[in-house]
Tab-separated table of C-alpha atoms in Angstrom:
chain	number	residue	atom	x	y	z
A	99	UNK	CA	0.000	0.000	0.000
A	100	UNK	CA	1.402	3.342	-1.077
A	101	UNK	CA	1.842	5.862	1.746
A	102	UNK	CA	1.143	9.552	1.125
A	103	UNK	CA	3.983	11.957	1.650
A	104	UNK	CA	3.607	14.025	4.825
A	105	UNK	CA	3.419	17.289	2.895
A	106	UNK	CA	0.625	15.904	0.683
A	107	UNK	CA	-1.405	14.936	3.741
A	108	UNK	CA	-0.852	18.373	5.196
A	109	UNK	CA	-1.785	20.330	2.062
A	110	UNK	CA	-4.899	18.276	1.322
A	111	UNK	CA	-6.320	18.682	4.828
A	112	UNK	CA	-5.438	22.333	5.184
A	113	UNK	CA	-7.209	23.141	1.914
A	114	UNK	CA	-10.332	21.112	2.730
A	115	UNK	CA	-11.982	22.714	5.776
A	116	UNK	CA	-15.456	21.192	5.362
A	117	UNK	CA	-17.142	18.506	7.389
A	118	UNK	CA	-18.596	15.320	5.874
A	119	UNK	CA	-21.880	17.066	5.028
A	120	UNK	CA	-20.088	19.767	3.090
A	121	UNK	CA	-20.468	22.464	5.755
A	122	UNK	CA	-17.487	24.796	6.180
A	123	UNK	CA	-15.833	24.750	9.577
A	124	UNK	CA	-13.222	27.023	11.134
A	125	UNK	CA	-12.326	24.515	13.844
A	126	UNK	CA	-11.468	21.614	11.586
A	127	UNK	CA	-9.058	20.085	14.075
A	128	UNK	CA	-11.832	19.320	16.568
A	129	UNK	CA	-14.044	17.427	14.089
A	130	UNK	CA	-13.896	13.903	12.675
A	131	UNK	CA	-11.840	15.109	9.729
A	132	UNK	CA	-9.319	16.587	12.141
A	133	UNK	CA	-9.055	13.357	14.085
A	134	UNK	CA	-8.629	11.402	10.849
A	135	UNK	CA	-5.911	13.813	9.845
A	136	UNK	CA	-4.071	13.141	13.092
A	137	UNK	CA	-4.144	9.386	12.481
A	138	UNK	CA	-2.927	9.714	8.872
A	139	UNK	CA	-0.331	12.261	9.938
A	140	UNK	CA	1.137	9.840	12.462
A	141	UNK	CA	1.243	7.037	9.878
A	142	UNK	CA	2.915	9.292	7.354
A	143	UNK	CA	5.449	10.840	9.688
A	144	UNK	CA	6.091	8.015	12.091
A	145	UNK	CA	5.417	10.439	14.965
A	146	UNK	CA	7.781	13.184	13.791
A	147	UNK	CA	7.204	16.676	15.184
A	148	UNK	CA	5.646	19.371	13.035
A	149	UNK	CA	8.772	21.510	13.113
A	150	UNK	CA	10.537	18.921	10.911
A	151	UNK	CA	8.570	20.295	7.966
A	152	UNK	CA	9.053	23.943	8.864
A	153	UNK	CA	5.293	24.582	8.774
A	154	UNK	CA	3.051	25.619	11.681
A	155	UNK	CA	-0.056	23.440	11.448
A	156	UNK	CA	-3.124	24.885	13.221
A	157	UNK	CA	-4.451	22.621	15.942
A	158	UNK	CA	-1.605	20.125	15.902
A	159	UNK	CA	-0.357	21.129	19.354
A	160	UNK	CA	-3.886	20.720	20.700
A	161	UNK	CA	-4.186	17.279	19.161
A	162	UNK	CA	-0.763	15.945	20.076
A	163	UNK	CA	-0.376	13.564	22.983
A	164	UNK	CA	0.880	14.855	26.348
A	165	UNK	CA	2.501	12.974	29.186
A	166	UNK	CA	1.848	13.835	32.838
A	167	UNK	CA	4.985	15.120	34.502
A	168	UNK	CA	5.775	16.340	37.988
A	169	UNK	CA	6.365	20.081	38.117
A	170	UNK	CA	9.840	21.255	39.168
A	171	UNK	CA	10.108	22.358	42.839
A	172	UNK	CA	10.732	26.006	41.849
A	173	UNK	CA	7.548	26.044	39.747
A	174	UNK	CA	5.505	24.450	42.534
A	175	UNK	CA	6.741	27.041	45.020
A	176	UNK	CA	5.975	29.934	42.685
A	177	UNK	CA	2.473	28.723	41.784
A	178	UNK	CA	1.398	28.088	45.379
A	179	UNK	CA	3.114	31.184	46.766
A	180	UNK	CA	1.570	33.533	44.206
A	181	UNK	CA	-1.857	32.479	45.509
A	182	UNK	CA	-0.997	33.058	49.164
A	183	UNK	CA	0.918	36.274	48.405
A	184	UNK	CA	-1.260	37.944	45.789
A	185	UNK	CA	-0.737	41.638	46.586
A	186	UNK	CA	1.128	44.158	48.729
A	187	UNK	CA	-1.588	44.077	51.384
A	188	UNK	CA	-1.333	40.276	51.616
A	189	UNK	CA	2.384	40.601	52.439
A	190	UNK	CA	1.668	43.215	55.104
A	191	UNK	CA	-1.137	41.110	56.593
A	192	UNK	CA	1.041	38.005	56.942
A	193	UNK	CA	3.923	39.924	58.520
A	194	UNK	CA	1.699	41.899	60.900
A	195	UNK	CA	0.017	38.697	62.074
A	196	UNK	CA	3.417	37.082	62.637
A	197	UNK	CA	4.322	40.095	64.779
A	198	UNK	CA	1.100	39.817	66.793
A	199	UNK	CA	1.686	36.098	67.325
A	200	UNK	CA	5.092	37.085	68.742
A	201	UNK	CA	3.323	39.294	71.336
A	202	UNK	CA	4.325	42.591	69.717
A	203	UNK	CA	2.840	45.772	71.185
A	204	UNK	CA	4.426	48.093	68.606
A	205	UNK	CA	4.446	47.582	64.829
A	206	UNK	CA	5.908	49.849	62.153
A	207	UNK	CA	4.990	49.299	58.507
A	208	UNK	CA	7.104	51.093	55.913
A	209	UNK	CA	6.457	50.984	52.159
A	210	UNK	CA	8.430	52.355	49.236
A	211	UNK	CA	6.851	52.741	45.794
A	212	UNK	CA	3.560	51.408	47.157
A	213	UNK	CA	5.379	48.333	48.449
A	214	UNK	CA	6.658	47.079	45.098
A	215	UNK	CA	10.220	48.221	45.821
A	216	UNK	CA	10.277	47.689	49.579
A	217	UNK	CA	8.046	46.515	52.426
A	218	UNK	CA	9.392	46.617	55.964
A	219	UNK	CA	7.514	45.425	59.044
A	220	UNK	CA	9.280	45.988	62.366
A	221	UNK	CA	7.993	44.771	65.736
A	222	UNK	CA	9.067	44.627	69.373
A	223	UNK	CA	7.893	41.058	69.888
A	224	UNK	CA	9.609	37.975	71.257
A	225	UNK	CA	11.934	37.522	68.282
A	226	UNK	CA	12.822	34.251	66.549
A	227	UNK	CA	14.790	31.698	68.559
A	228	UNK	CA	18.182	30.778	67.114
A	229	UNK	CA	17.153	27.127	66.966
A	230	UNK	CA	14.254	28.102	64.658
A	231	UNK	CA	16.067	30.490	62.307
A	232	UNK	CA	17.396	27.779	59.910
A	233	UNK	CA	13.813	26.792	58.999
A	234	UNK	CA	11.935	30.077	59.593
A	235	UNK	CA	11.587	30.716	55.844
A	236	UNK	CA	10.930	27.141	54.733
A	237	UNK	CA	7.323	26.285	53.973
A	238	UNK	CA	5.252	24.266	56.417
A	239	UNK	CA	7.594	24.741	59.356
A	240	UNK	CA	5.677	26.302	62.236
A	241	UNK	CA	5.780	26.458	66.015
A	242	UNK	CA	2.071	27.276	66.266
A	243	UNK	CA	0.525	23.830	65.715
A	244	UNK	CA	1.843	20.258	65.584
A	245	UNK	CA	-1.199	18.372	64.251
A	246	UNK	CA	-4.457	19.293	62.538
A	247	UNK	CA	-6.286	18.569	65.795
A	248	UNK	CA	-4.587	21.667	67.234
A	249	UNK	CA	-6.891	23.804	65.063
A	250	UNK	CA	-9.671	22.948	67.530
A	251	UNK	CA	-7.916	25.135	70.101
A	252	UNK	CA	-6.210	27.655	67.803
A	253	UNK	CA	-5.161	30.882	69.508
A	254	UNK	CA	-2.756	32.291	66.915
A	255	UNK	CA	-3.251	34.107	63.615
A	256	UNK	CA	-0.847	31.852	61.748
A	257	UNK	CA	-0.852	28.070	61.652
A	258	UNK	CA	0.107	26.886	58.140
A	259	UNK	CA	3.792	27.802	58.144
A	260	UNK	CA	3.464	29.386	54.698
A	261	UNK	CA	3.897	33.145	55.102
A	262	UNK	CA	7.661	33.688	54.979
A	263	UNK	CA	8.227	30.798	52.581
A	264	UNK	CA	5.649	32.163	50.153
A	265	UNK	CA	7.095	35.679	50.330
A	266	UNK	CA	10.593	34.306	49.634
A	267	UNK	CA	9.293	32.750	46.400
A	268	UNK	CA	8.100	36.081	44.977
A	269	UNK	CA	10.584	38.583	46.439
A	270	UNK	CA	13.937	39.075	48.138
A	271	UNK	CA	13.712	38.697	51.919
A	272	UNK	CA	15.962	39.869	54.756
A	273	UNK	CA	15.088	39.120	58.399
A	274	UNK	CA	16.676	40.734	61.439
A	275	UNK	CA	15.731	39.310	64.827
A	276	UNK	CA	16.694	39.253	68.502
A	277	UNK	CA	15.266	37.459	71.535
A	278	UNK	CA	15.886	38.220	75.200
A	279	UNK	CA	18.388	35.351	75.233
A	280	UNK	CA	20.491	36.871	72.427
A	281	UNK	CA	23.369	39.249	73.087
A	282	UNK	CA	22.942	40.964	69.705
A	283	UNK	CA	20.499	40.805	66.830
A	284	UNK	CA	21.315	38.883	63.656
A	285	UNK	CA	20.430	39.738	60.069
A	286	UNK	CA	19.609	36.822	57.762
A	287	UNK	CA	19.319	36.889	53.969
A	288	UNK	CA	17.093	34.159	52.507
A	289	UNK	CA	16.958	32.625	49.035
A	290	UNK	CA	13.785	31.887	47.057
A	291	UNK	CA	13.384	28.535	48.836
A	292	UNK	CA	13.633	30.172	52.265
A	293	UNK	CA	17.129	28.923	53.065
A	294	UNK	CA	19.644	31.213	54.781
A	295	UNK	CA	22.381	32.247	52.339
A	296	UNK	CA	24.056	34.941	54.465
A	297	UNK	CA	24.005	36.253	58.025
A	298	UNK	CA	25.722	38.954	60.058
A	299	UNK	CA	25.358	40.758	63.407
A	300	UNK	CA	23.055	43.770	63.571
A	301	UNK	CA	22.419	46.672	65.931
A	302	UNK	CA	18.612	46.394	66.203
A	303	UNK	CA	16.874	45.833	69.534
A	304	UNK	CA	14.572	43.037	70.596
A	305	UNK	CA	11.963	41.930	68.103
A	306	UNK	CA	11.906	41.139	64.414
A	307	UNK	CA	12.197	43.213	61.259
A	308	UNK	CA	11.245	41.629	57.943
A	309	UNK	CA	12.313	43.495	54.807
A	310	UNK	CA	10.759	42.464	51.489
A	311	UNK	CA	12.444	43.773	48.333
A	312	UNK	CA	11.430	43.695	44.652
A	313	UNK	CA	8.005	42.148	45.198
A	314	UNK	CA	6.781	40.066	42.228
A	315	UNK	CA	10.171	40.378	40.506
A	316	UNK	CA	9.583	36.961	38.898
A	317	UNK	CA	5.892	37.551	38.084
A	318	UNK	CA	6.110	40.467	35.606
A	319	UNK	CA	2.412	40.489	34.681
A	320	UNK	CA	1.357	40.889	38.314
A	321	UNK	CA	4.017	43.489	38.988
A	322	UNK	CA	2.845	45.503	35.985
A	323	UNK	CA	-0.778	45.132	37.125
A	324	UNK	CA	0.017	46.653	40.528
A	325	UNK	CA	2.260	49.366	39.070
A	326	UNK	CA	-0.557	51.542	37.722
A	327	UNK	CA	-1.324	54.738	39.636
A	328	UNK	CA	-4.847	53.567	40.527
A	329	UNK	CA	-3.686	50.181	41.805
A	330	UNK	CA	-0.921	51.767	43.865
A	331	UNK	CA	-3.468	54.094	45.465
A	332	UNK	CA	-5.886	51.222	46.079
A	333	UNK	CA	-3.201	49.068	47.731
A	334	UNK	CA	-2.147	51.883	50.060
A	335	UNK	CA	-5.768	52.323	51.132
A	336	UNK	CA	-6.166	48.577	51.696
A	337	UNK	CA	-3.036	48.495	53.846
A	338	UNK	CA	-4.314	51.443	55.893
A	339	UNK	CA	-7.765	49.848	56.298
A	340	UNK	CA	-6.129	46.602	57.425
A	341	UNK	CA	-3.970	48.366	60.002
A	342	UNK	CA	-7.008	50.288	61.256
A	343	UNK	CA	-8.822	46.993	61.794
A	344	UNK	CA	-5.961	45.625	63.883
A	345	UNK	CA	-5.717	48.946	65.702
A	346	UNK	CA	-9.349	48.597	66.790
A	347	UNK	CA	-9.154	44.894	67.632
A	348	UNK	CA	-5.926	45.410	69.620
A	349	UNK	CA	-6.373	48.661	71.622
A	350	UNK	CA	-2.971	48.287	73.302
A	351	UNK	CA	-1.191	48.046	69.937
A	352	UNK	CA	0.880	50.986	68.683
A	353	UNK	CA	0.999	51.287	64.879
A	354	UNK	CA	2.909	53.585	62.527
A	355	UNK	CA	2.341	53.352	58.771
A	356	UNK	CA	4.632	55.271	56.398
A	357	UNK	CA	4.927	55.465	52.622
A	358	UNK	CA	8.034	56.876	50.963
A	359	UNK	CA	9.126	58.087	54.439
A	360	UNK	CA	5.928	60.110	54.999
A	361	UNK	CA	3.559	59.085	57.804
A	362	UNK	CA	0.228	57.937	56.339
A	363	UNK	CA	-1.517	56.872	59.551
A	364	UNK	CA	-0.614	56.131	63.134
A	365	UNK	CA	-2.283	55.046	66.348
A	366	UNK	CA	-1.039	55.174	69.911
A	367	UNK	CA	-1.664	52.569	72.576
A	368	UNK	CA	-5.103	53.079	74.199
A	369	UNK	CA	-7.059	51.427	76.990
A	370	UNK	CA	-10.093	49.837	75.305
A	371	UNK	CA	-12.083	49.335	72.099
A	372	UNK	CA	-14.037	52.560	72.552
A	373	UNK	CA	-10.855	54.619	72.684
A	374	UNK	CA	-9.446	52.683	69.727
A	375	UNK	CA	-12.576	53.440	67.698
A	376	UNK	CA	-12.376	57.080	68.730
A	377	UNK	CA	-8.807	57.188	67.392
A	378	UNK	CA	-9.761	55.540	64.098
A	379	UNK	CA	-13.223	56.992	63.425
A	380	UNK	CA	-13.135	60.350	65.210
A	381	UNK	CA	-15.404	62.078	67.720
A	382	UNK	CA	-18.114	63.043	65.195
A	383	UNK	CA	-18.829	59.375	64.497
A	384	UNK	CA	-18.463	58.036	68.036
A	385	UNK	CA	-21.041	60.417	69.536
A	386	UNK	CA	-23.598	58.669	67.314
A	387	UNK	CA	-22.580	55.142	68.346
A	388	UNK	CA	-23.973	52.948	71.110
A	389	UNK	CA	-22.217	50.008	72.804
A	390	UNK	CA	-23.685	46.499	72.638
A	391	UNK	CA	-22.981	43.347	74.664
A	392	UNK	CA	-24.444	39.861	74.413
A	393	UNK	CA	-23.588	36.458	75.862
A	394	UNK	CA	-24.790	33.015	74.737
A	395	UNK	CA	-24.029	29.554	76.074
A	396	UNK	CA	-23.668	26.161	74.370
A	397	UNK	CA	-21.547	27.051	72.545
A	398	UNK	CA	-20.291	29.998	74.535
A	399	UNK	CA	-20.442	33.178	72.474
A	400	UNK	CA	-19.465	36.674	73.559
A	401	UNK	CA	-20.590	39.538	71.355
A	402	UNK	CA	-19.562	43.145	71.960
A	403	UNK	CA	-19.008	46.263	69.934
A	404	UNK	CA	-20.570	49.512	68.780
A	405	UNK	CA	-23.496	50.170	66.428
A	406	UNK	CA	-25.086	53.427	65.213
A	407	UNK	CA	-27.733	54.825	67.544
A	408	UNK	CA	-31.328	54.304	66.363
A	409	UNK	CA	-32.389	57.269	64.250
A	410	UNK	CA	-28.837	58.569	63.830
A	411	UNK	CA	-27.968	60.586	60.741
A	412	UNK	CA	-26.765	58.260	57.928
A	413	UNK	CA	-24.342	60.932	56.723
A	414	UNK	CA	-22.273	60.467	59.894
A	415	UNK	CA	-22.888	56.781	60.648
A	416	UNK	CA	-22.765	55.113	57.228
A	417	UNK	CA	-20.841	55.015	53.942
A	418	UNK	CA	-21.499	53.860	50.392
A	419	UNK	CA	-18.855	51.144	50.892
A	420	UNK	CA	-18.113	48.739	53.795
A	421	UNK	CA	-14.686	50.291	54.476
A	422	UNK	CA	-15.595	51.142	58.082
A	423	UNK	CA	-17.655	48.054	58.852
A	424	UNK	CA	-15.377	46.072	61.157
A	425	UNK	CA	-16.095	42.437	62.059
A	426	UNK	CA	-13.729	40.515	64.307
A	427	UNK	CA	-13.924	36.802	65.115
A	428	UNK	CA	-11.561	35.719	67.884
A	429	UNK	CA	-9.540	38.906	67.294
A	430	UNK	CA	-9.238	38.142	63.582
A	431	UNK	CA	-10.562	40.754	61.089
A	432	UNK	CA	-12.926	38.962	58.710
A	433	UNK	CA	-15.528	39.474	56.001
A	434	UNK	CA	-18.837	37.742	56.670
A	435	UNK	CA	-21.714	38.369	54.271
A	436	UNK	CA	-24.473	37.080	56.528
A	437	UNK	CA	-23.391	39.118	59.538
A	438	UNK	CA	-23.030	42.184	57.325
A	439	UNK	CA	-26.514	41.585	55.924
A	440	UNK	CA	-28.032	41.337	59.411
A	441	UNK	CA	-26.367	44.540	60.591
A	442	UNK	CA	-27.488	46.407	57.461
A	443	UNK	CA	-31.059	45.197	57.934
A	444	UNK	CA	-31.018	46.317	61.568
A	445	UNK	CA	-29.550	49.690	60.592
A	446	UNK	CA	-32.191	50.254	57.901
A	447	UNK	CA	-35.011	49.352	60.293
A	448	UNK	CA	-33.742	51.866	62.873
A	449	UNK	CA	-33.127	54.703	60.422
A	450	UNK	CA	-35.634	57.383	59.492
A	451	UNK	CA	-34.000	57.906	56.096
A	452	UNK	CA	-35.190	55.866	53.108
A	453	UNK	CA	-31.676	55.879	51.650
A	454	UNK	CA	-30.209	54.056	54.666
A	455	UNK	CA	-30.844	50.607	53.178
A	456	UNK	CA	-28.473	51.428	50.317
A	457	UNK	CA	-25.574	52.313	52.624
A	458	UNK	CA	-23.161	50.428	54.875
A	459	UNK	CA	-23.324	51.319	58.571
A	460	UNK	CA	-20.144	52.172	60.445
A	461	UNK	CA	-19.816	49.591	63.207
A	462	UNK	CA	-17.538	47.255	65.123
A	463	UNK	CA	-18.551	43.730	66.145
A	464	UNK	CA	-16.179	41.686	68.267
A	465	UNK	CA	-17.230	38.016	68.333
A	466	UNK	CA	-15.519	35.521	70.625
A	467	UNK	CA	-16.316	31.823	70.190
A	468	UNK	CA	-14.515	28.564	70.987
A	469	UNK	CA	-11.966	27.779	68.275
A	470	UNK	CA	-13.655	24.405	67.800
A	471	UNK	CA	-16.849	25.978	66.380
A	472	UNK	CA	-15.250	28.175	63.714
A	473	UNK	CA	-13.251	27.277	60.597
A	474	UNK	CA	-10.700	29.953	59.649
A	475	UNK	CA	-8.988	27.931	56.914
A	476	UNK	CA	-11.391	28.675	54.052
A	477	UNK	CA	-9.234	31.118	52.090
A	478	UNK	CA	-5.466	31.657	51.762
A	479	UNK	CA	-5.785	35.098	53.406
A	480	UNK	CA	-7.966	33.742	56.280
A	481	UNK	CA	-10.404	36.654	55.958
A	482	UNK	CA	-13.472	34.425	55.670
A	483	UNK	CA	-14.721	32.095	58.377
A	484	UNK	CA	-17.406	29.459	58.713
A	485	UNK	CA	-19.314	28.899	61.939
A	486	UNK	CA	-20.193	25.299	62.770
A	487	UNK	CA	-23.294	26.544	64.555
A	488	UNK	CA	-24.363	29.122	61.984
A	489	UNK	CA	-27.848	29.900	63.300
A	490	UNK	CA	-26.745	30.771	66.831
A	491	UNK	CA	-23.728	32.751	65.659
A	492	UNK	CA	-25.660	34.900	63.225
């Protein structure tokens, strides 16, 4: 049996782009004719690649066989890390929560070029023990839990051991730390896998400073996306909103936020949530707020916070966006659609203005529940939670 030359097979099928009923088709490769072409092509070429003939054949790559392969470690790290660390604010959030887990009472956040060039988070916490420094940047090493059962009694912000390792995959990272047991602080430079590649003594006091340089240097599309003027402005606002949330949740926390060496926002240590809200929201808002407290049992739930007074003016107690609607679950700032919906419904029912139902009330809800009845591991950024006993919690 005479075998057609490969180029004859190619030319005949490229020129005939009709199906068996004579209908023209633009996606010939996905039809029976395309599949027949693949079979004849393989017989004619013996499995040679299309580049042998110097012709780009539409659809051939789609039709060719693929073999499952394990991704290289560098690719795996980059793909998983770019989900956990998706923006400037996600870097700040992870580092601030690490500082809070280290019992910090003072946190300074410094950004340069909206965080793309430099992010620095400095705290006065416990520092990182010398025995832990070799693995502090390696993924899935953590001192916060040992087994998944520990999530039932979780008291820390972090628990996955991913933050520093993920940041190392998408940026350059330098960590300076000192504990009470150390004579001097030490500065560590990490590689993209989180391993220490250099270290030297430093002059900094107790605590930890994490410096992140050239964020998204190996993800050019994302870096370009966040380089626009609008995105830079949006990220700065998100960072400020995040720090405000922690400033309210942690009244005794001192925060300074600077951008390009100019102070953007700061908060001093205060005595309670009311004073923290006064610092963040201002007197004009707080005079129109009323405190709330509620306690449930089985499971034990403590609810406290501040809501707008019934009949208060929407212009001073609400916004067109939820930027000043603060929800905290076990001291963790979260977004919760059902709780937000309930508060908005309550606010609308108490307001004398018809437009109130279209706005978001300014409020703070602090919800404390046993760790065993809430799941905080729904999203990489841990900003969404699920209550096991949804009806009683909402």
